[in-house]
Amino acid sequence: MKNTFYKYLLCGVLVFAGLSRVNAQSKTGEPTEAKIDAIIKKLTLEEKISLLHANGIFSAGGINRLGIPQIMTDDGPLGVREDVKEGWGSANLTTDSATFFPNGSALAATWNPELAYRFGHDMGEEARARGKNVMLAPAFNICRTPLCGRTYEYYSEDPFLNSRLAVQSVKGIQSEHVAACVKHYAVNNQEVERGRVSVDVDERALREVYLPAFKASITEGNAWTIMSAYNKLRGVYCSENDYLLQKILKGEWGFKGIVISDWGGTHSTVNAANNGLDLEMGSNPPYNTYFFADKLLDSVKAGKVSVKVIDEKVHRILWVLYHTDMSANLPKGALNTPAHSKTVYDIAAESIVLLKNDKHLLPLNTGSIKSLAVIGDNATRTFHLGGFGAGVKAKYEVTALAGLQNRLGKTIDIKFAQGYTAVNGGGGGIRAHISKKTDSILMAQAVSTAKSAEVAILFVGGNRDYESESRDRKDLSLPFNEQALVDAVTAANPNTIVVVVGGAPYDIGKIKENNHTIVWSWYNGSENGNALADVLTGKINPSGKLPFTFPASLNDSPAHALNAYPGENLKVDYKEGILVGYRWFDTKKIDPLYCFGYGLSYTGFKYSDFYTNKKSYNVTDNITATLKVANTGKYAGKETVQLYVSKEGSVVERADKELKAFKKISVAIGETATVTLSIPVKDLAYYDVKTSKWIVEPGKYKLLAGTSSRDIEQTSTITID
């Protein structure tokens, strides 16, 4: 454990030193700039064009005569995917297995930026070992609707939480001289008609909700590449959107790297080239027919695209290569190491959310339990592959059942019953349609197994086939008729623990009403089963907090309440504006099933002595808030202190409260920790559409410290002059 800590501490020091060296070179304009300019002068126009489009499913460019390597990309939300050949078939290698990392919303549920850095670092280390120089991660589009098929990949509904995790993930990946490709820029919040739908969102919502994590990943994380989204913004495809790519990204934020299209997400030559796209990627040959291949060459010769524009794109590609494969002291990387497994374990362990524990059945009293029923397809299912989109050929994956057997199998009689068949009847269509039929034989076996044991642990929820890229879910109901299984098993054994597995909200209202013990888990990587078993048995005190709101009804969610999803005539209007997620629920006084930031513990935490360093601030100040958190229970544990800000009587519409700071701490039994949180006053600004500026409104603000967006423990009032 100590060695692992020092390894990551050393990595952080090296990253700081490395970025300082890169930034120093950028400021002085040498030696990288001089080298790039010299190379561009040696390239023919045809060679320049060859650098700007795919030449394989995941590759682009490369000039052998000048020693310019290819751009080698790889899917990255869950780890470095296996190598493929044309047509997406497996390359059938024996050297491309990798670590399966927890999904994006699991990482967000840790509320731990340090783990986000480790996540990125280890993934970057594996990408480097596999010869990849661009990792297509992290993905952190805002969770606007709980139905989105890629919610499991994304982080959160909150721009601040997204930002803090995205910055560290990017820094971690790039510490291994692998470019992070942040995605999908921007407002890619649904899979239904994602390739054609046009999003109409007001400027304030765009700036305050949908862009902050992208901005932070560029201006703080120094991300070297970014992926344009499939959809349109205000009628213009994101891959050729001058406002997004030129004015904001490259202009306001000073982005120096490559704008990469999503695969097949380019729709023109001249508009895309002149409006900011740098590299066109896609899946299907012949690659010379791409918009940025022969068509671009012809457009330059016809004077529709200038050589200056081409040179700028080539400059960006070489700039990224000088940070990756052409950089000095290139790391060797590493695959499937014990340190990577430890990172996966730590993320999984800190992501699991205890939703209900009314009978205090958890942690399991393993000293007195002699028999345990483990029920449900998700207890034995693996999650490294499935559905449409990125997966990992995992070196190994510990299932939930295997984890319980690892920890308890020598002392407790563990019996398993599948309970249901997880069959996706929807194919690869826009939405997943799941059969509601119950397998009566499997159900009967599950009930019998539950009756025969002292305690039953029932696994339900989604899987990687059900939650998938390219389609959204039809509704929030549990698939595979799982609710009937929950009812039957609960009736058979009153000591039933329900573990729901998923990457996005589900309607578990009936379970919340009828069951006393509920745990939420995720697609939690190679160490999934071991981490879950350690949480259930109390070796790890659960500390996960929900990264998004669970609505009691789908129609309570803002996009659905306003009939603003999935849109009509290929247009969707974000009518809710800035009121996304908990901002909507709290402002409209709508009770959710589970609120943003919610998560229980085996111990108790008491907040006290909340104060700020001053009572009055100006716009250049930092607000420093301090409070004490006491562990009042019988278990050591981690707690995430969440600090929200509220402005009453504002001149503009405001959410009831907004997350502006958080910190995860560890508190021993009987101990009290002092927690200090900082908020720059400028972070209290709203985006003024009339002046196109951020404005900090003077007046009184409330600071609210709590365990979730609804459970506020301490408050304080400050004044901004």
Coordinates of N, CA, C and O in Angstrom, one line a residue, residues 27-164:
K27 N 6.1 28.7 -24.4 CA 6.1 30.1 -24.2 C 7.3 30.7 -25.0 O 7.2 31.8 -25.5
T28 N 8.4 30.0 -25.1 CA 9.6 30.6 -25.7 C 9.5 30.4 -27.2 O 10.3 31.0 -28.0
G29 N 8.6 29.4 -27.7 CA 8.5 29.1 -29.1 C 9.6 28.2 -29.6 O 9.8 28.1 -30.8
E30 N 10.5 27.7 -28.7 CA 11.5 26.8 -29.2 C 11.7 25.7 -28.1 O 11.3 25.9 -26.9
P31 N 12.3 24.5 -28.4 CA 12.7 24.2 -29.8 C 11.7 23.5 -30.6 O 11.8 23.3 -31.8
T32 N 10.5 23.2 -30.0 CA 9.5 22.5 -30.7 C 9.0 23.2 -31.9 O 8.8 22.7 -33.0
E33 N 8.7 24.5 -31.7 CA 8.1 25.3 -32.8 C 9.1 25.4 -34.0 O 8.6 25.3 -35.1
A34 N 10.3 25.6 -33.7 CA 11.3 25.6 -34.8 C 11.4 24.3 -35.6 O 11.5 24.3 -36.8
K35 N 11.3 23.2 -34.8 CA 11.4 21.9 -35.5 C 10.1 21.7 -36.3 O 10.2 21.1 -37.4
I36 N 9.0 22.1 -35.8 CA 7.7 21.9 -36.5 C 7.7 22.7 -37.8 O 7.4 22.2 -38.9
D37 N 8.2 23.9 -37.7 CA 8.2 24.8 -38.9 C 9.2 24.2 -40.0 O 8.9 24.3 -41.2
A38 N 10.3 23.6 -39.5 CA 11.2 23.1 -40.4 C 10.7 21.9 -41.2 O 10.9 21.7 -42.4
I39 N 9.9 21.0 -40.4 CA 9.3 19.9 -41.0 C 8.2 20.3 -42.1 O 8.2 19.7 -43.2
I40 N 7.4 21.3 -41.7 CA 6.3 21.7 -42.6 C 6.9 22.2 -44.0 O 6.3 21.9 -45.0
K41 N 8.1 22.8 -43.9 CA 8.7 23.3 -45.1 C 9.2 22.2 -46.0 O 9.3 22.3 -47.3
K42 N 9.4 21.0 -45.4 CA 9.9 19.9 -46.2 C 8.8 19.0 -46.8 O 9.0 18.2 -47.7
L43 N 7.5 19.2 -46.4 CA 6.4 18.4 -46.8 C 5.8 18.9 -48.1 O 5.7 20.1 -48.3
T44 N 5.5 18.0 -49.0 CA 4.7 18.4 -50.1 C 3.3 18.6 -49.7 O 2.8 18.1 -48.7
L45 N 2.5 19.2 -50.6 CA 1.0 19.4 -50.3 C 0.4 18.1 -50.1 O -0.5 17.9 -49.2
E46 N 0.7 17.1 -51.0 CA 0.1 15.8 -50.9 C 0.4 15.1 -49.5 O -0.5 14.5 -48.9
E47 N 1.6 15.3 -49.1 CA 2.0 14.7 -47.8 C 1.3 15.4 -46.6 O 0.8 14.8 -45.7
K48 N 1.1 16.7 -46.7 CA 0.4 17.4 -45.7 C -1.1 16.9 -45.6 O -1.6 16.7 -44.5
I49 N -1.7 16.7 -46.8 CA -3.1 16.2 -46.8 C -3.2 14.8 -46.2 O -4.1 14.5 -45.5
S50 N -2.1 14.0 -46.5 CA -2.2 12.6 -46.0 C -2.1 12.6 -44.5 O -2.5 11.5 -43.9
L51 N -1.7 13.6 -43.8 CA -1.7 13.7 -42.3 C -3.0 14.0 -41.7 O -3.2 13.9 -40.5
L52 N -4.0 14.4 -42.6 CA -5.2 15.0 -42.0 C -6.4 14.1 -42.1 O -7.5 14.5 -41.8
H53 N -6.2 12.8 -42.5 CA -7.3 11.9 -42.5 C -6.9 10.5 -42.2 O -5.7 10.1 -42.2
A54 N -7.9 9.6 -41.8 CA -7.6 8.3 -41.4 C -7.0 7.5 -42.5 O -7.2 7.7 -43.7
N55 N -6.1 6.5 -42.1 CA -5.7 5.5 -43.1 C -5.9 4.1 -42.6 O -5.4 3.1 -43.1
G56 N -6.7 4.0 -41.5 CA -7.1 2.8 -40.9 C -8.2 3.1 -39.9 O -8.5 4.2 -39.7
I57 N -8.8 2.0 -39.3 CA -9.9 2.3 -38.4 C -9.5 3.2 -37.2 O -10.2 4.1 -36.8
F58 N -8.2 3.0 -36.7 CA -7.8 3.8 -35.6 C -6.5 4.6 -35.9 O -5.9 5.1 -35.0
S59 N -6.1 4.6 -37.1 CA -4.8 5.3 -37.4 C -4.9 6.4 -38.5 O -5.9 6.4 -39.2
A60 N -4.0 7.3 -38.5 CA -3.9 8.4 -39.5 C -2.5 8.8 -39.7 O -1.7 8.8 -38.8
G61 N -2.3 9.4 -40.9 CA -1.0 10.1 -41.2 C 0.2 9.2 -41.2 O 0.2 8.0 -41.5
G62 N 1.3 9.9 -40.8 CA 2.6 9.2 -40.8 C 3.4 9.5 -42.1 O 2.8 9.3 -43.2
I63 N 4.6 10.0 -42.0 CA 5.5 10.2 -43.2 C 6.8 9.5 -42.9 O 7.6 10.0 -42.2
N64 N 7.0 8.4 -43.5 CA 8.2 7.5 -43.2 C 9.5 8.3 -43.6 O 10.5 8.2 -42.8
R65 N 9.5 9.0 -44.7 CA 10.8 9.6 -45.1 C 11.3 10.7 -44.2 O 12.5 11.0 -44.2
L66 N 10.4 11.2 -43.4 CA 10.8 12.3 -42.4 C 10.7 11.8 -41.0 O 10.9 12.6 -40.0
G67 N 10.4 10.5 -40.8 CA 10.3 9.9 -39.5 C 9.2 10.4 -38.6 O 9.2 10.5 -37.4
I68 N 8.1 10.8 -39.3 CA 6.9 11.2 -38.6 C 6.0 10.0 -38.4 O 5.5 9.4 -39.3
P69 N 5.7 9.7 -37.1 CA 4.9 8.5 -36.8 C 3.4 8.8 -37.1 O 3.0 9.9 -37.3
Q70 N 2.7 7.7 -37.2 CA 1.2 7.8 -37.3 C 0.6 8.2 -36.0 O 1.1 8.1 -34.9
I71 N -0.6 8.8 -36.2 CA -1.5 9.0 -35.0 C -2.2 7.7 -34.8 O -2.8 7.1 -35.7
M72 N -2.0 7.1 -33.7 CA -2.6 5.8 -33.3 C -3.5 6.0 -32.2 O -3.1 6.2 -31.0
T73 N -4.8 5.9 -32.5 CA -5.8 6.2 -31.5 C -6.4 4.9 -30.9 O -6.1 3.8 -31.5
D74 N -7.0 5.0 -29.8 CA -7.7 3.8 -29.2 C -8.8 4.2 -28.3 O -8.7 5.2 -27.5
D75 N -9.9 3.5 -28.4 CA -11.0 3.7 -27.5 C -10.6 3.6 -26.0 O -9.8 2.8 -25.7
G76 N -11.2 4.5 -25.2 CA -10.6 4.5 -23.8 C -11.5 4.6 -22.6 O -11.0 4.7 -21.5
P77 N -12.8 4.8 -22.8 CA -13.6 4.9 -21.5 C -13.5 3.8 -20.5 O -13.5 4.1 -19.3
L78 N -13.2 2.6 -20.9 CA -13.1 1.5 -20.0 C -11.7 0.8 -20.0 O -11.5 -0.1 -19.3
G79 N -10.8 1.4 -20.8 CA -9.5 0.8 -20.9 C -9.1 0.7 -22.4 O -9.8 1.1 -23.3
V80 N -7.9 0.2 -22.6 CA -7.4 0.1 -24.0 C -8.0 -1.1 -24.7 O -7.7 -2.2 -24.3
R81 N -8.8 -0.8 -25.7 CA -9.5 -1.9 -26.3 C -8.6 -2.8 -27.1 O -7.5 -2.5 -27.4
E82 N -9.1 -4.0 -27.5 CA -8.3 -4.9 -28.3 C -8.1 -4.4 -29.7 O -8.8 -3.5 -30.2
D83 N -7.0 -4.8 -30.3 CA -6.7 -4.4 -31.7 C -7.7 -5.1 -32.6 O -8.1 -6.2 -32.4
V84 N -8.1 -4.3 -33.7 CA -9.0 -4.8 -34.7 C -8.4 -4.7 -36.1 O -7.5 -4.0 -36.3
K85 N -9.0 -5.4 -37.0 CA -8.7 -5.3 -38.4 C -9.8 -4.6 -39.1 O -10.8 -4.3 -38.5
E86 N -9.6 -4.4 -40.4 CA -10.7 -3.7 -41.2 C -12.0 -4.5 -41.1 O -12.0 -5.7 -41.1
G87 N -13.1 -3.8 -40.9 CA -14.3 -4.4 -40.7 C -14.7 -4.7 -39.2 O -15.7 -5.3 -38.9
W88 N -13.8 -4.2 -38.3 CA -14.0 -4.2 -36.9 C -13.8 -5.6 -36.3 O -14.1 -5.8 -35.1
G89 N -13.4 -6.6 -37.1 CA -13.2 -7.9 -36.5 C -11.9 -7.9 -35.7 O -11.0 -7.1 -35.9
S90 N -11.9 -8.8 -34.7 CA -10.7 -8.9 -33.8 C -9.5 -9.2 -34.6 O -9.5 -10.0 -35.6
A91 N -8.3 -8.6 -34.3 CA -7.1 -9.0 -34.9 C -6.5 -10.3 -34.4 O -5.5 -10.8 -34.9
N92 N -7.2 -10.8 -33.4 CA -6.8 -12.2 -32.8 C -5.4 -12.2 -32.3 O -4.6 -13.2 -32.5
L93 N -5.0 -11.1 -31.6 CA -3.6 -11.1 -31.0 C -3.7 -11.7 -29.7 O -4.7 -11.9 -29.0
T94 N -2.5 -12.1 -29.2 CA -2.4 -12.6 -27.8 C -1.7 -11.6 -26.9 O -1.5 -11.9 -25.7
T95 N -1.5 -10.4 -27.4 CA -0.7 -9.4 -26.7 C -1.6 -8.1 -26.4 O -1.0 -7.1 -25.9
D96 N -2.9 -8.2 -26.6 CA -3.7 -7.0 -26.5 C -4.8 -7.0 -25.4 O -5.7 -6.3 -25.5
S97 N -4.6 -7.9 -24.5 CA -5.4 -7.8 -23.3 C -5.0 -6.6 -22.5 O -3.9 -6.1 -22.5
A98 N -6.0 -6.2 -21.7 CA -5.7 -4.9 -20.9 C -6.5 -5.0 -19.6 O -7.4 -5.8 -19.4
T99 N -6.2 -4.0 -18.7 CA -7.0 -3.8 -17.5 C -8.4 -3.2 -17.8 O -8.4 -2.3 -18.6
F100 N -9.4 -3.8 -17.3 CA -10.8 -3.2 -17.4 C -11.0 -2.3 -16.2 O -11.0 -2.6 -15.1
F101 N -11.1 -1.0 -16.6 CA -11.3 0.1 -15.6 C -12.8 0.3 -15.3 O -13.6 0.1 -16.2
P102 N -13.2 0.8 -14.1 CA -14.6 1.1 -13.9 C -15.2 2.1 -14.9 O -14.4 3.0 -15.4
N103 N -16.5 2.1 -15.1 CA -17.1 3.0 -16.0 C -17.1 4.4 -15.5 O -16.8 4.6 -14.3
G104 N -17.4 5.4 -16.4 CA -17.3 6.8 -16.0 C -18.1 7.2 -14.9 O -17.7 8.0 -14.0
S105 N -19.4 6.8 -14.8 CA -20.2 7.2 -13.7 C -19.8 6.6 -12.4 O -20.0 7.1 -11.3
A106 N -19.1 5.4 -12.4 CA -18.5 4.8 -11.2 C -17.4 5.7 -10.7 O -17.3 6.0 -9.5
L107 N -16.5 6.1 -11.6 CA -15.5 7.0 -11.2 C -16.0 8.3 -10.6 O -15.5 8.8 -9.6
A108 N -17.1 8.8 -11.2 CA -17.7 10.0 -10.7 C -18.3 9.8 -9.3 O -18.3 10.7 -8.4
A109 N -18.8 8.6 -9.0 CA -19.4 8.3 -7.8 C -18.4 8.2 -6.6 O -18.7 8.3 -5.5
T110 N -17.1 8.2 -7.0 CA -16.1 8.2 -5.9 C -15.9 9.6 -5.4 O -15.4 9.8 -4.3
W111 N -16.3 10.6 -6.2 CA -16.0 12.0 -5.8 C -14.6 12.3 -5.4 O -14.3 13.0 -4.5
N112 N -13.7 11.6 -6.1 CA -12.3 11.6 -5.7 C -11.4 11.9 -6.8 O -11.0 11.0 -7.6
P113 N -10.9 13.2 -7.0 CA -10.1 13.6 -8.1 C -8.7 12.8 -8.1 O -8.1 12.6 -9.2
E114 N -8.2 12.4 -6.9 CA -7.0 11.7 -6.9 C -7.1 10.4 -7.6 O -6.2 9.9 -8.3
L115 N -8.3 9.7 -7.4 CA -8.5 8.5 -8.1 C -8.7 8.7 -9.6 O -8.3 7.8 -10.4
A116 N -9.2 9.8 -10.0 CA -9.4 10.2 -11.4 C -8.0 10.3 -12.0 O -7.8 9.9 -13.2
Y117 N -7.0 10.9 -11.3 CA -5.7 11.0 -11.8 C -5.1 9.6 -12.0 O -4.4 9.3 -13.0
R118 N -5.2 8.7 -11.0 CA -4.7 7.4 -11.1 C -5.3 6.6 -12.2 O -4.7 5.8 -12.9
F119 N -6.6 6.8 -12.4 CA -7.4 6.2 -13.5 C -6.7 6.5 -14.8 O -6.4 5.7 -15.7
G120 N -6.5 7.9 -15.0 CA -5.9 8.3 -16.2 C -4.5 7.9 -16.4 O -4.1 7.4 -17.5
H121 N -3.7 7.9 -15.3 CA -2.3 7.5 -15.4 C -2.1 6.1 -15.8 O -1.4 5.7 -16.7
D122 N -2.9 5.2 -15.2 CA -2.7 3.8 -15.5 C -3.2 3.4 -16.8 O -2.7 2.6 -17.5
M123 N -4.3 4.1 -17.3 CA -4.8 3.9 -18.6 C -3.8 4.4 -19.6 O -3.6 3.7 -20.7
G124 N -3.2 5.5 -19.4 CA -2.2 6.0 -20.3 C -1.0 5.1 -20.3 O -0.4 4.9 -21.4
E125 N -0.6 4.5 -19.2 CA 0.5 3.6 -19.1 C 0.2 2.4 -20.0 O 1.1 1.9 -20.7
E126 N -1.0 1.9 -20.0 CA -1.3 0.7 -20.8 C -1.4 1.1 -22.3 O -1.0 0.3 -23.1
A127 N -1.9 2.3 -22.6 CA -1.9 2.8 -24.0 C -0.5 2.9 -24.5 O -0.2 2.5 -25.6
R128 N 0.4 3.5 -23.7 CA 1.8 3.6 -24.1 C 2.4 2.3 -24.4 O 3.1 2.1 -25.4
A129 N 2.1 1.3 -23.5 CA 2.7 -0.1 -23.7 C 2.1 -0.7 -25.0 O 2.8 -1.5 -25.6
R130 N 1.0 -0.3 -25.4 CA 0.3 -0.9 -26.6 C 0.6 0.0 -27.9 O 0.1 -0.3 -28.9
G131 N 1.4 1.0 -27.7 CA 1.8 1.8 -28.9 C 0.8 2.7 -29.4 O 0.8 3.1 -30.5
K132 N -0.1 3.2 -28.5 CA -1.2 4.1 -28.8 C -0.7 5.5 -28.4 O -0.2 5.7 -27.2
N133 N -0.9 6.5 -29.2 CA -0.5 7.9 -28.8 C -1.7 8.8 -28.6 O -1.5 10.0 -28.1
V134 N -2.9 8.4 -28.9 CA -4.1 9.2 -28.5 C -5.1 8.3 -27.9 O -5.5 7.3 -28.5
M135 N -5.5 8.6 -26.7 CA -6.5 7.8 -26.0 C -7.9 8.5 -26.1 O -8.0 9.7 -25.7
L136 N -8.9 7.9 -26.7 CA -10.2 8.5 -26.9 C -10.9 8.6 -25.6 O -12.0 7.9 -25.4
A137 N -10.5 9.3 -24.7 CA -11.0 9.5 -23.3 C -10.3 10.7 -22.7 O -9.3 11.1 -23.1
P138 N -11.0 11.3 -21.7 CA -12.2 10.8 -21.0 C -13.5 11.4 -21.8 O -13.4 12.4 -22.5
A139 N -14.6 10.7 -21.5 CA -15.9 11.1 -22.1 C -16.7 11.7 -20.9 O -16.9 10.9 -19.9
F140 N -17.2 12.9 -21.0 CA -17.9 13.5 -19.8 C -19.0 14.4 -20.2 O -19.2 15.4 -19.5
N141 N -19.8 14.1 -21.2 CA -20.9 14.9 -21.5 C -21.9 14.9 -20.4 O -22.1 13.9 -19.7
I142 N -22.6 16.0 -20.2 CA -23.5 16.1 -19.1 C -24.7 15.1 -19.2 O -25.2 14.9 -20.3
C143 N -25.1 14.5 -18.1 CA -26.2 13.6 -18.1 C -27.5 14.4 -18.0 O -28.0 14.7 -16.9
R144 N -28.0 14.7 -19.2 CA -29.2 15.5 -19.3 C -30.5 14.7 -19.1 O -31.4 15.1 -18.5
T145 N -30.5 13.5 -19.7 CA -31.6 12.6 -19.5 C -31.0 11.3 -19.0 O -30.0 10.8 -19.5
P146 N -31.7 10.6 -18.0 CA -31.2 9.4 -17.5 C -31.3 8.2 -18.5 O -30.8 7.2 -18.3
L147 N -32.0 8.5 -19.6 CA -32.2 7.4 -20.6 C -31.0 7.3 -21.6 O -30.9 6.3 -22.3
C148 N -30.1 8.2 -21.6 CA -29.0 8.2 -22.6 C -28.2 6.9 -22.5 O -27.8 6.6 -21.4
G149 N -28.0 6.3 -23.6 CA -27.3 5.0 -23.7 C -25.9 5.1 -23.2 O -25.3 4.1 -22.9
R150 N -25.3 6.3 -23.2 CA -23.9 6.4 -22.9 C -23.7 7.1 -21.5 O -22.5 7.4 -21.1
T151 N -24.7 7.2 -20.7 CA -24.6 7.7 -19.4 C -23.6 6.9 -18.6 O -22.8 7.5 -17.8
Y152 N -23.5 5.6 -18.8 CA -22.5 4.8 -18.1 C -21.1 5.2 -18.4 O -20.2 5.0 -17.6
E153 N -20.8 5.7 -19.6 CA -19.5 6.2 -20.0 C -19.2 7.5 -19.4 O -18.1 7.8 -19.0
Y154 N -20.2 8.4 -19.3 CA -20.1 9.8 -18.9 C -20.0 9.9 -17.3 O -20.0 8.9 -16.6
Y155 N -19.8 11.1 -16.9 CA -19.5 11.3 -15.5 C -20.7 11.6 -14.6 O -21.2 10.9 -13.8
S156 N -21.3 12.8 -14.9 CA -22.2 13.3 -13.9 C -23.2 14.3 -14.6 O -23.0 14.7 -15.8
E157 N -24.2 14.8 -13.9 CA -25.1 15.8 -14.3 C -24.6 17.2 -13.9 O -25.2 18.2 -14.3
D158 N -23.5 17.2 -13.2 CA -23.0 18.5 -12.6 C -21.7 19.0 -13.3 O -20.7 18.2 -13.3
P159 N -21.7 20.2 -13.8 CA -20.5 20.6 -14.5 C -19.2 20.8 -13.6 O -18.1 20.6 -14.1
F160 N -19.4 21.1 -12.4 CA -18.3 21.3 -11.5 C -17.6 19.9 -11.2 O -16.4 19.8 -11.2
L161 N -18.5 18.9 -10.8 CA -17.9 17.6 -10.5 C -17.3 17.0 -11.8 O -16.2 16.5 -11.7
N162 N -17.9 17.2 -12.9 CA -17.3 16.8 -14.2 C -15.9 17.4 -14.4 O -15.0 16.7 -14.7
S163 N -15.8 18.7 -14.1 CA -14.6 19.4 -14.4 C -13.5 18.9 -13.5 O -12.3 18.7 -14.0
R164 N -13.7 18.8 -12.2 CA -12.6 18.4 -11.3 C -12.1 17.0 -11.7 O -10.9 16.7 -11.6

